Every structure is written in C-alpha cells, then in structure tokens.
Amino acid sequence: MTAVPTGPTLASLSRAELSARLAHGLVFRTGQFTVRLQCAIGSVTEGLHRLYGAHPLLDDDAFVDFHLRMKRPATLRRWYRPKVDLLYDGQAIFKPLPLAQAFPLFEWGLNWCVANRAHTYLMIHAAVLERGGRAVILPAPPGSGKSTLCAALAHRGWRLLSDELTLIRLDDGHVVPVPRPISLKNASIGVMRAFLDQPVFSDEVADTAKGTIAHLLAPADAVARGAESARPAWVIFPKYRAGSPSLLEPMPKAQAHLELAQNAFNYSLLMEQGFDTLGLVIGMSGCYRYTYSVLDEAIAVFDGLAAQP
Amino acid sequence: MWRLMPGLVLRSQTWDGEEYVLYNNLAGDTHLLDAAAMEVLTLLQVEAMDTARLTAVLGLEGQGDAMAYLTDLLQQLQRFSLAEEIPA
C-alpha cells in the first residue's frame, strides 16, 4: 500500500486559471502516469474543470510520460465544419475529428497513450475495481454492459481503478490504477443518470464513432488513491441481457486464462512474460461468467463476493 | 514416429489437472488443452515415439478405439504446430 499523495489538484484552479495553464501546457497526474496537455479549446477546458478536479496538479517542469497537444487546423477547416487534431509528441495519432468531439478525443488519446506505451504492464481491456484490497477484473467486449456495471459499483462502495484499462504488474500480478472519468455511451448514460444521485457528467457528444458519449466523474477517493495497487481476487466476464435473472457461474480457470488473453492489448508482445503474468492473475482469482439485467441485483452479488473471506 | 516440435518449450499452467493452457513459444499462441494432450506432449518431450509405443505408455492397449482417437489427437497437435510426424 502506498501513501495517498498530497498537494494541489486541478480543483485548486479557477476555470480561468485552468484555461490559462492549458494554453501553455497543463501538467497533471493520473494514476502512475503524468500528462502534459496543451489545448485552447473551451469544451476540453470545461471537461477537465468538471471531471479532473481531484487529479494531482504538477509543476510545469515535472517529468512527463505523455505530451499531448490539441489544436485546430490552420486551414479553412478551422471554421468550415471545424475539426480538431490530437498530437502525441507532435504527431497526430488519429484522423481529425469534429470540434464538438474534442473532449472525447482527449480521453481516447489518453487511452491510446497508455495502451501503446505502457508495456511494463500487461494491459487488459477490462474495467477493474477494488474492495478490501482485492480487485475484481471485468473483461468484456463493447455492448456487454461492462462500463455501466463498473460505474454503478464505483459509486456503491467499490474503488474504481479503471473503467477501460486493467494494468497488471509483471512481477507480482497486482493491478495498478489509472482512475479517470468513466466513459458511457448511448442508453448507459440515461441509466446512470437515473441510478446515481446527482451524477456529474461531461456534456453529451452525439454522432461519434461510438454513438453518443458522455464521461462520468470518477469518485474523488479513487483518484486520490491512484498510487494504491490491489491484488486480483476475481475475474468476472459480465454480460447484460435484458430481463435476465442475476446469474453468477464459475468457469474453469484455464478457459478464463485463454479468454483474458484475448482481451489483452500487449499479451503477444510480452510473450512468455505475458503468459506467466496472466497465470499469476488467474491463480489468485475466482473466475466467473455473470449475466444480469438489474444493477441493484448485480451490486448485491458483488458485495456478496467481497464479504467472503 | 511423432516428436515434439523442435524448439518448443512446454510452458503450461493448470489449476485442476484437467484443462491446461500451453504457451507456444514458436508461434506466440496460447492453446487450451486437455490432460491427455498435455500427457502426450510431455511424453514426446522425452523422446520421439510411434503411435503403438505411445498407446502402450499411456496404458491404452486393447481400449476400444483409443488408438484411433490418439491418432486424431496427434494430427490435431500437428495442426497446432506442437508436434510433428517424422519418418520412422
């Protein structure tokens, strides 16, 4: 366990101060990573102001893992159906997107940075949360209800480690947090607006490649404990199915190993080390498939697991 | 005669002794195998064997269609590039 870092957070900046810092480069921390973002786009400033208040603010000369810059093109497209570019180390990593999608573009860009650069970890496309020092890993393809379930658990007693990127330390198999806003899309946005008491969202952005997107504020405690890793205890493959009863079914560990590998970004790159690390995770975890349709029932099942010794 | 694919290292994990995951260091693939397949690979790691000897070592002599199933298994392992048939 690591001490909770103290020091200023983005919440110490007024919106005007945040905008000024962003104009020449704002440096902040998310979990293990430090980010420098240069950007003069109002919707990004607003998104950070709303959703990144608990993230540690760093000095301008701090070591930075990811240098990001968002800019509007110096062409007619600055005004005509305006676009925005995201640059990583000065190079565009995606094709330009409509200006209205600037904040989701920043979030996707940060995901890209971690997924393409953090190879000192085994990276799995999965949500991950912690309770009592034990982590539950939720790997699943889009449309499985993973992010909705993750958002609900993160606001009902489980600590959010990540909604998208499960980072596994290679030496001991423990999960390292990257606590950031939770990405929700389409019907999930309305579900969480109804489920949570006064949730804080980014503005909804329609017509993205993923449909309508909104980001939900990560609980401040999860962000503050961004240096605190957790031991895997459960690997659960969730599946939302309308009208389904809540059904938790054990699955063979070898099968879970294979399916978890299929959800890893860099399993092949890490070769034997990836295989062994995944084996560590599976060895420490109870493995299940979980089908649900009602969030309260799902939370009761997960709380039941957490209550077991 | 059958032998383990040259250069293959049997790096595997099991948690119940029934199902195994095996990392194929030659291809970078991970395979899900049952205990019989793993036993065959482990035997072939020690030495190349023909089907008759494998049948004997595994205690399958006179066990119905066991030899036919063993042949199917060996051919499947060859398709996965985990074992290969060589001239006797």
Coordinates of C-alpha atoms in Angstrom, one line a residue:
Chain A
M1 CA 0.0 0.0 0.0
T2 CA 1.2 3.5 -0.9
A3 CA 0.5 6.7 0.9
V4 CA -2.1 8.9 -0.6
P5 CA -0.3 11.8 -2.4
T6 CA -0.9 15.2 -1.1
G7 CA -0.6 18.5 -2.9
P8 CA -2.6 20.7 -5.2
T9 CA -5.2 19.3 -7.5
L10 CA -6.8 20.7 -10.6
A11 CA -9.7 21.8 -8.4
S12 CA -7.4 24.5 -6.9
L13 CA -7.5 26.3 -10.3
S14 CA -10.4 28.5 -11.3
R15 CA -11.8 27.8 -14.7
A16 CA -9.9 30.9 -16.0
E17 CA -6.7 29.7 -14.4
L18 CA -7.2 26.3 -15.8
S19 CA -7.7 27.8 -19.3
A20 CA -4.5 29.8 -18.9
R21 CA -2.5 26.8 -17.8
L22 CA -3.9 24.7 -20.7
A23 CA -2.9 27.3 -23.2
H24 CA 0.8 26.8 -22.5
G25 CA 0.6 23.2 -21.1
L26 CA -1.1 21.8 -18.0
V27 CA 0.8 19.0 -16.2
F28 CA -1.2 16.6 -14.1
R29 CA -1.1 13.0 -12.8
T30 CA -3.5 10.1 -13.5
G31 CA -2.5 7.0 -11.5
Q32 CA 1.0 6.0 -12.5
F33 CA 1.2 8.4 -15.4
T34 CA 1.9 12.1 -15.8
V35 CA 0.4 14.1 -18.7
R36 CA 1.1 17.4 -20.3
L37 CA -1.8 18.8 -22.2
Q38 CA -1.7 21.9 -24.3
C39 CA -5.1 23.0 -25.5
A40 CA -7.1 26.1 -26.1
I41 CA -10.5 24.5 -26.8
G42 CA -13.3 25.5 -24.5
S43 CA -15.1 22.1 -24.3
V44 CA -11.8 20.4 -23.2
T45 CA -11.3 23.1 -20.5
E46 CA -14.8 22.6 -19.3
G47 CA -14.5 18.8 -19.3
L48 CA -11.3 18.9 -17.3
H49 CA -12.8 21.5 -14.9
R50 CA -15.8 19.3 -14.3
L51 CA -14.2 15.8 -14.2
Y52 CA -10.5 16.2 -13.3
G53 CA -10.7 18.3 -10.1
A54 CA -9.3 15.6 -7.9
H55 CA -6.3 14.8 -10.1
P56 CA -3.0 16.0 -8.8
L57 CA -1.7 19.1 -10.4
L58 CA 2.1 19.1 -11.1
D59 CA 4.7 21.7 -11.7
D60 CA 5.4 22.7 -15.3
D61 CA 8.9 21.2 -15.1
A62 CA 7.7 17.8 -13.7
F63 CA 8.7 14.7 -15.6
V64 CA 6.0 13.9 -18.2
D65 CA 5.1 10.5 -19.6
F66 CA 2.7 11.7 -22.3
H67 CA 2.9 15.0 -24.2
L68 CA -0.4 15.8 -25.8
R69 CA -1.5 18.8 -27.8
M70 CA -4.9 19.5 -29.2
K71 CA -5.1 22.1 -32.0
R72 CA -7.5 23.4 -34.6
P73 CA -6.1 23.1 -38.1
A74 CA -4.6 26.2 -39.7
T75 CA -6.8 25.7 -42.7
L76 CA -10.3 26.6 -43.7
R77 CA -11.4 23.6 -41.6
R78 CA -10.7 25.8 -38.6
W79 CA -14.1 27.4 -39.4
Y80 CA -15.8 25.3 -42.0
R81 CA -17.2 22.2 -40.3
P82 CA -14.4 22.8 -37.7
K83 CA -12.1 19.9 -36.8
V84 CA -9.6 19.2 -34.1
D85 CA -6.3 17.3 -34.1
L86 CA -4.7 15.4 -31.2
L87 CA -0.9 15.3 -31.3
Y88 CA 1.2 12.9 -29.3
D89 CA 4.9 14.0 -29.2
G90 CA 4.0 16.3 -32.1
Q91 CA 2.5 13.6 -34.2
A92 CA -1.2 13.1 -35.0
I93 CA -2.4 9.8 -33.6
F94 CA -6.0 9.9 -35.0
K95 CA -7.6 11.5 -38.0
P96 CA -9.0 14.9 -37.2
L97 CA -12.4 14.8 -35.5
P98 CA -15.2 17.4 -35.4
L99 CA -14.5 20.1 -32.9
A100 CA -17.6 19.1 -30.9
Q101 CA -15.8 15.8 -30.1
A102 CA -12.7 17.4 -28.6
F103 CA -13.2 16.2 -25.1
P104 CA -13.9 12.6 -26.0
L105 CA -10.9 12.8 -28.4
F106 CA -8.7 13.8 -25.4
E107 CA -10.0 10.8 -23.4
W108 CA -9.4 8.4 -26.4
G109 CA -6.0 9.9 -26.9
L110 CA -5.0 9.3 -23.3
N111 CA -6.3 5.7 -23.6
W112 CA -4.2 5.3 -26.7
C113 CA -1.1 6.6 -24.9
V114 CA -1.4 4.1 -22.1
A115 CA -2.4 1.2 -24.4
N116 CA 0.5 1.8 -26.8
R117 CA 3.3 2.8 -24.4
A118 CA 2.8 1.2 -21.0
H119 CA 4.4 -2.1 -21.9
T120 CA 5.9 -2.5 -18.5
Y121 CA 2.5 -3.8 -17.6
L122 CA 0.2 -6.5 -19.0
M123 CA -2.7 -4.4 -20.3
I124 CA -6.2 -5.9 -20.5
H125 CA -9.2 -4.3 -22.0
A126 CA -11.3 -4.5 -18.8
A127 CA -12.8 -2.5 -16.1
V128 CA -11.3 -3.1 -12.6
L129 CA -12.4 -2.1 -9.1
E130 CA -11.2 -2.9 -5.6
R131 CA -12.7 -3.5 -2.3
G132 CA -10.9 -4.5 0.9
G133 CA -7.6 -4.7 -1.0
R134 CA -8.9 -7.2 -3.5
A135 CA -9.6 -6.4 -7.2
V136 CA -12.3 -7.6 -9.5
I137 CA -11.4 -7.6 -13.2
L138 CA -14.3 -7.2 -15.6
P139 CA -13.2 -8.0 -19.2
A140 CA -15.8 -7.8 -21.9
P141 CA -16.4 -6.6 -25.4
P142 CA -18.3 -3.3 -26.1
G143 CA -22.0 -3.7 -25.5
S144 CA -21.6 -6.2 -22.6
G145 CA -22.7 -3.6 -20.0
K146 CA -19.2 -3.6 -18.5
S147 CA -18.9 0.2 -18.2
T148 CA -22.4 0.6 -16.8
L149 CA -21.7 -2.1 -14.2
C150 CA -18.4 -0.5 -13.4
A151 CA -19.9 2.9 -12.9
A152 CA -22.6 1.5 -10.6
L153 CA -20.0 -0.4 -8.5
A154 CA -17.7 2.6 -8.4
H155 CA -20.5 4.6 -6.7
R156 CA -21.6 1.8 -4.4
G157 CA -18.6 1.1 -2.2
W158 CA -16.1 -0.3 -4.7
R159 CA -13.0 1.8 -5.6
L160 CA -12.6 2.5 -9.3
L161 CA -9.1 1.5 -10.6
S162 CA -10.1 1.9 -14.3
D163 CA -13.2 1.6 -16.5
E164 CA -11.2 0.5 -19.6
L165 CA -7.5 -0.4 -18.9
T166 CA -6.5 -3.0 -16.4
L167 CA -2.8 -2.7 -15.9
I168 CA -1.1 -5.8 -14.4
R169 CA 2.3 -5.5 -12.8
L170 CA 4.6 -8.1 -14.3
D171 CA 6.4 -9.1 -11.2
D172 CA 3.5 -9.8 -8.8
G173 CA 0.3 -9.7 -10.9
H174 CA -1.2 -6.9 -8.9
V175 CA -3.4 -4.3 -10.5
V176 CA -2.1 -0.7 -10.8
P177 CA -4.8 2.0 -11.0
V178 CA -5.5 4.6 -13.8
P179 CA -8.5 6.3 -12.3
R180 CA -10.2 8.6 -14.8
P181 CA -13.7 9.5 -15.8
I182 CA -15.9 6.6 -16.8
S183 CA -16.8 6.5 -20.5
L184 CA -20.5 5.8 -21.1
K185 CA -22.4 5.6 -24.3
N186 CA -25.9 5.7 -25.6
A187 CA -28.5 4.1 -23.3
S188 CA -26.0 3.7 -20.5
I189 CA -25.9 7.5 -20.0
G190 CA -29.5 7.7 -19.1
V191 CA -29.3 4.5 -17.0
M192 CA -26.6 6.1 -14.8
R193 CA -28.3 9.5 -14.7
A194 CA -31.3 7.7 -13.2
F195 CA -29.3 5.3 -11.0
L196 CA -27.0 7.8 -9.3
D197 CA -27.8 10.7 -7.0
Q198 CA -26.8 14.0 -8.8
P199 CA -24.1 12.5 -11.1
V200 CA -21.6 14.8 -12.7
F201 CA -21.2 14.2 -16.4
S202 CA -19.3 15.9 -19.2
D203 CA -21.6 17.3 -21.9
E204 CA -23.1 14.6 -24.1
V205 CA -21.5 14.4 -27.5
A206 CA -23.6 12.8 -30.2
D207 CA -22.6 11.2 -33.5
T208 CA -19.2 9.9 -32.5
A209 CA -17.9 6.7 -33.9
K210 CA -19.3 5.0 -30.7
G211 CA -22.6 6.9 -30.8
T212 CA -23.5 9.4 -28.1
I213 CA -20.7 9.6 -25.5
A214 CA -20.6 11.2 -22.0
H215 CA -18.0 10.8 -19.3
L216 CA -18.9 10.4 -15.7
L217 CA -16.9 11.9 -12.8
A218 CA -14.7 9.3 -11.1
P219 CA -15.1 9.3 -7.3
A220 CA -12.5 11.6 -5.7
D221 CA -11.3 8.9 -3.3
A222 CA -10.5 6.6 -6.2
V223 CA -8.4 9.4 -7.9
A224 CA -6.7 10.3 -4.6
R225 CA -5.7 6.6 -4.1
G226 CA -4.3 6.4 -7.6
A227 CA -1.0 5.0 -6.3
E228 CA -2.5 2.2 -4.4
S229 CA -2.4 -1.2 -6.2
A230 CA -4.6 -4.2 -5.5
R231 CA -4.3 -7.9 -5.6
P232 CA -6.6 -9.6 -8.1
A233 CA -9.2 -11.8 -6.4
W234 CA -11.9 -12.2 -9.1
V235 CA -12.1 -12.3 -12.9
I236 CA -15.7 -11.9 -14.0
F237 CA -16.9 -11.8 -17.6
P238 CA -20.1 -9.7 -17.4
K239 CA -23.0 -9.8 -19.8
Y240 CA -26.0 -7.5 -19.7
R241 CA -29.1 -9.3 -21.0
A242 CA -32.5 -7.5 -20.8
G243 CA -34.8 -9.4 -18.5
S244 CA -32.2 -11.9 -17.4
P245 CA -32.0 -13.1 -13.8
S246 CA -28.8 -12.4 -11.9
L247 CA -26.6 -15.5 -12.6
L248 CA -23.1 -16.0 -11.5
E249 CA -21.5 -19.1 -12.9
P250 CA -18.0 -20.4 -12.1
M251 CA -15.8 -21.0 -15.1
P252 CA -12.7 -23.2 -15.5
K253 CA -9.5 -21.2 -14.8
A254 CA -7.8 -22.4 -18.0
Q255 CA -10.7 -21.2 -20.0
A256 CA -10.6 -17.9 -18.2
H257 CA -6.9 -17.6 -18.9
L258 CA -7.5 -18.0 -22.6
E259 CA -10.3 -15.5 -22.7
L260 CA -8.5 -13.0 -20.6
A261 CA -5.5 -13.2 -23.0
Q262 CA -7.9 -12.5 -25.9
N263 CA -8.8 -9.2 -24.1
A264 CA -5.2 -8.1 -23.6
F265 CA -3.6 -5.4 -25.7
N266 CA 0.0 -6.5 -25.4
Y267 CA -0.2 -10.2 -24.5
S268 CA 1.6 -11.2 -27.7
L269 CA 4.2 -8.5 -27.3
L270 CA 5.1 -9.7 -23.8
M271 CA 5.3 -13.4 -24.9
E272 CA 6.2 -15.8 -22.1
Q273 CA 6.1 -12.9 -19.5
G274 CA 2.5 -12.2 -20.6
F275 CA 1.6 -15.9 -20.3
D276 CA 3.2 -16.2 -16.8
T277 CA 1.7 -12.9 -15.5
L278 CA -1.8 -13.9 -16.7
G279 CA -1.2 -17.2 -15.0
L280 CA -0.5 -15.3 -11.7
V281 CA -3.7 -13.3 -12.0
I282 CA -5.8 -16.4 -12.8
G283 CA -4.2 -18.3 -10.0
M284 CA -5.1 -15.6 -7.5
S285 CA -8.7 -15.2 -8.8
G286 CA -12.0 -16.9 -8.7
C287 CA -13.3 -17.0 -12.3
Y288 CA -16.9 -16.5 -13.3
R289 CA -19.4 -15.6 -16.0
Y290 CA -22.0 -13.2 -14.8
T291 CA -25.3 -12.3 -16.5
Y292 CA -27.5 -9.6 -15.2
S293 CA -30.2 -7.1 -16.1
V294 CA -30.8 -5.2 -12.8
L295 CA -27.9 -3.1 -11.4
D296 CA -29.1 -3.4 -7.7
E297 CA -29.0 -7.2 -8.1
A298 CA -25.6 -7.1 -9.6
I299 CA -24.3 -4.9 -6.8
A300 CA -25.7 -7.4 -4.2
V301 CA -23.8 -10.3 -6.0
F302 CA -20.5 -8.4 -6.0
D303 CA -21.0 -7.3 -2.4
G304 CA -21.6 -10.9 -1.5
L305 CA -18.2 -11.9 -3.1
A306 CA -16.5 -9.1 -1.2
A307 CA -17.9 -10.3 2.0
Q308 CA -16.3 -13.7 1.6
P309 CA -13.0 -14.3 3.3
Chain B
M1 CA 7.1 -41.6 -35.4
W2 CA 6.0 -38.5 -33.6
R3 CA 8.1 -35.9 -31.9
L4 CA 7.6 -32.6 -30.1
M5 CA 8.1 -29.7 -32.5
P6 CA 11.8 -28.9 -32.3
G7 CA 12.4 -25.7 -30.3
L8 CA 9.0 -25.9 -28.5
V9 CA 9.3 -25.4 -24.7
L10 CA 6.4 -26.8 -22.8
R11 CA 5.3 -23.8 -20.7
S12 CA 2.0 -24.6 -19.3
Q13 CA -0.4 -23.9 -16.4
T14 CA -3.2 -25.9 -14.9
W15 CA -5.4 -25.3 -11.9
D16 CA -7.4 -28.5 -11.9
G17 CA -5.2 -31.1 -13.6
E18 CA -7.9 -31.4 -16.3
E19 CA -7.5 -28.4 -18.5
Y20 CA -4.2 -26.8 -19.4
V21 CA -3.1 -23.6 -21.1
L22 CA 0.1 -24.0 -23.0
Y23 CA 2.2 -21.2 -24.4
N24 CA 3.7 -22.0 -27.8
N25 CA 7.0 -20.1 -27.9
L26 CA 7.5 -20.8 -31.6
A27 CA 4.2 -19.1 -32.7
G28 CA 3.3 -16.9 -29.7
D29 CA -0.1 -18.7 -29.5
T30 CA -1.7 -19.9 -26.3
H31 CA -3.6 -23.2 -26.5
L32 CA -6.3 -24.8 -24.3
L33 CA -5.5 -28.5 -24.0
D34 CA -6.9 -31.3 -22.0
A35 CA -4.9 -33.6 -19.7
A36 CA -4.5 -36.3 -22.4
A37 CA -3.0 -33.9 -24.9
M38 CA -0.7 -32.5 -22.3
E39 CA 0.4 -36.0 -21.3
V40 CA 1.2 -36.9 -24.9
L41 CA 3.3 -33.7 -25.4
T42 CA 5.1 -34.4 -22.1
L43 CA 6.0 -37.9 -23.3
L44 CA 7.1 -36.7 -26.7
Q45 CA 9.3 -34.1 -25.0
V46 CA 11.3 -37.0 -23.5
E47 CA 11.6 -38.9 -26.8
A48 CA 10.1 -39.5 -30.2
M49 CA 7.6 -42.4 -30.3
D50 CA 5.3 -44.1 -32.7
T51 CA 1.6 -44.5 -32.1
A52 CA 1.9 -48.1 -30.9
R53 CA 4.5 -47.1 -28.2
L54 CA 2.5 -44.1 -27.1
T55 CA -0.5 -46.3 -26.8
A56 CA 1.4 -48.7 -24.6
V57 CA 3.0 -46.0 -22.4
L58 CA -0.4 -44.4 -21.9
G59 CA -1.9 -47.8 -21.0
L60 CA -4.4 -47.7 -23.8
E61 CA -3.7 -51.1 -25.4
G62 CA -6.9 -53.0 -26.0
Q63 CA -9.1 -50.0 -25.0
G64 CA -11.6 -50.0 -27.9
D65 CA -11.0 -47.1 -30.3
A66 CA -8.3 -45.5 -28.2
M67 CA -5.6 -45.8 -30.8
A68 CA -7.8 -44.1 -33.4
Y69 CA -8.5 -41.2 -31.0
L70 CA -4.8 -41.0 -30.2
T71 CA -4.0 -40.7 -33.9
D72 CA -6.7 -37.9 -34.2
L73 CA -5.1 -36.1 -31.3
L74 CA -1.6 -36.3 -32.7
Q75 CA -2.8 -34.9 -36.0
Q76 CA -4.5 -32.1 -34.1
L77 CA -1.3 -31.3 -32.3
Q78 CA 0.5 -31.3 -35.6
R79 CA -2.0 -28.7 -37.0
F80 CA -1.3 -26.6 -33.9
S81 CA 2.5 -27.0 -34.7
L82 CA 3.0 -28.6 -31.3
A83 CA 4.1 -32.0 -32.6
E84 CA 5.2 -33.4 -35.9
E85 CA 5.3 -36.8 -37.6
I86 CA 8.7 -37.8 -38.8
P87 CA 9.9 -40.9 -40.8
A88 CA 10.5 -43.9 -38.6

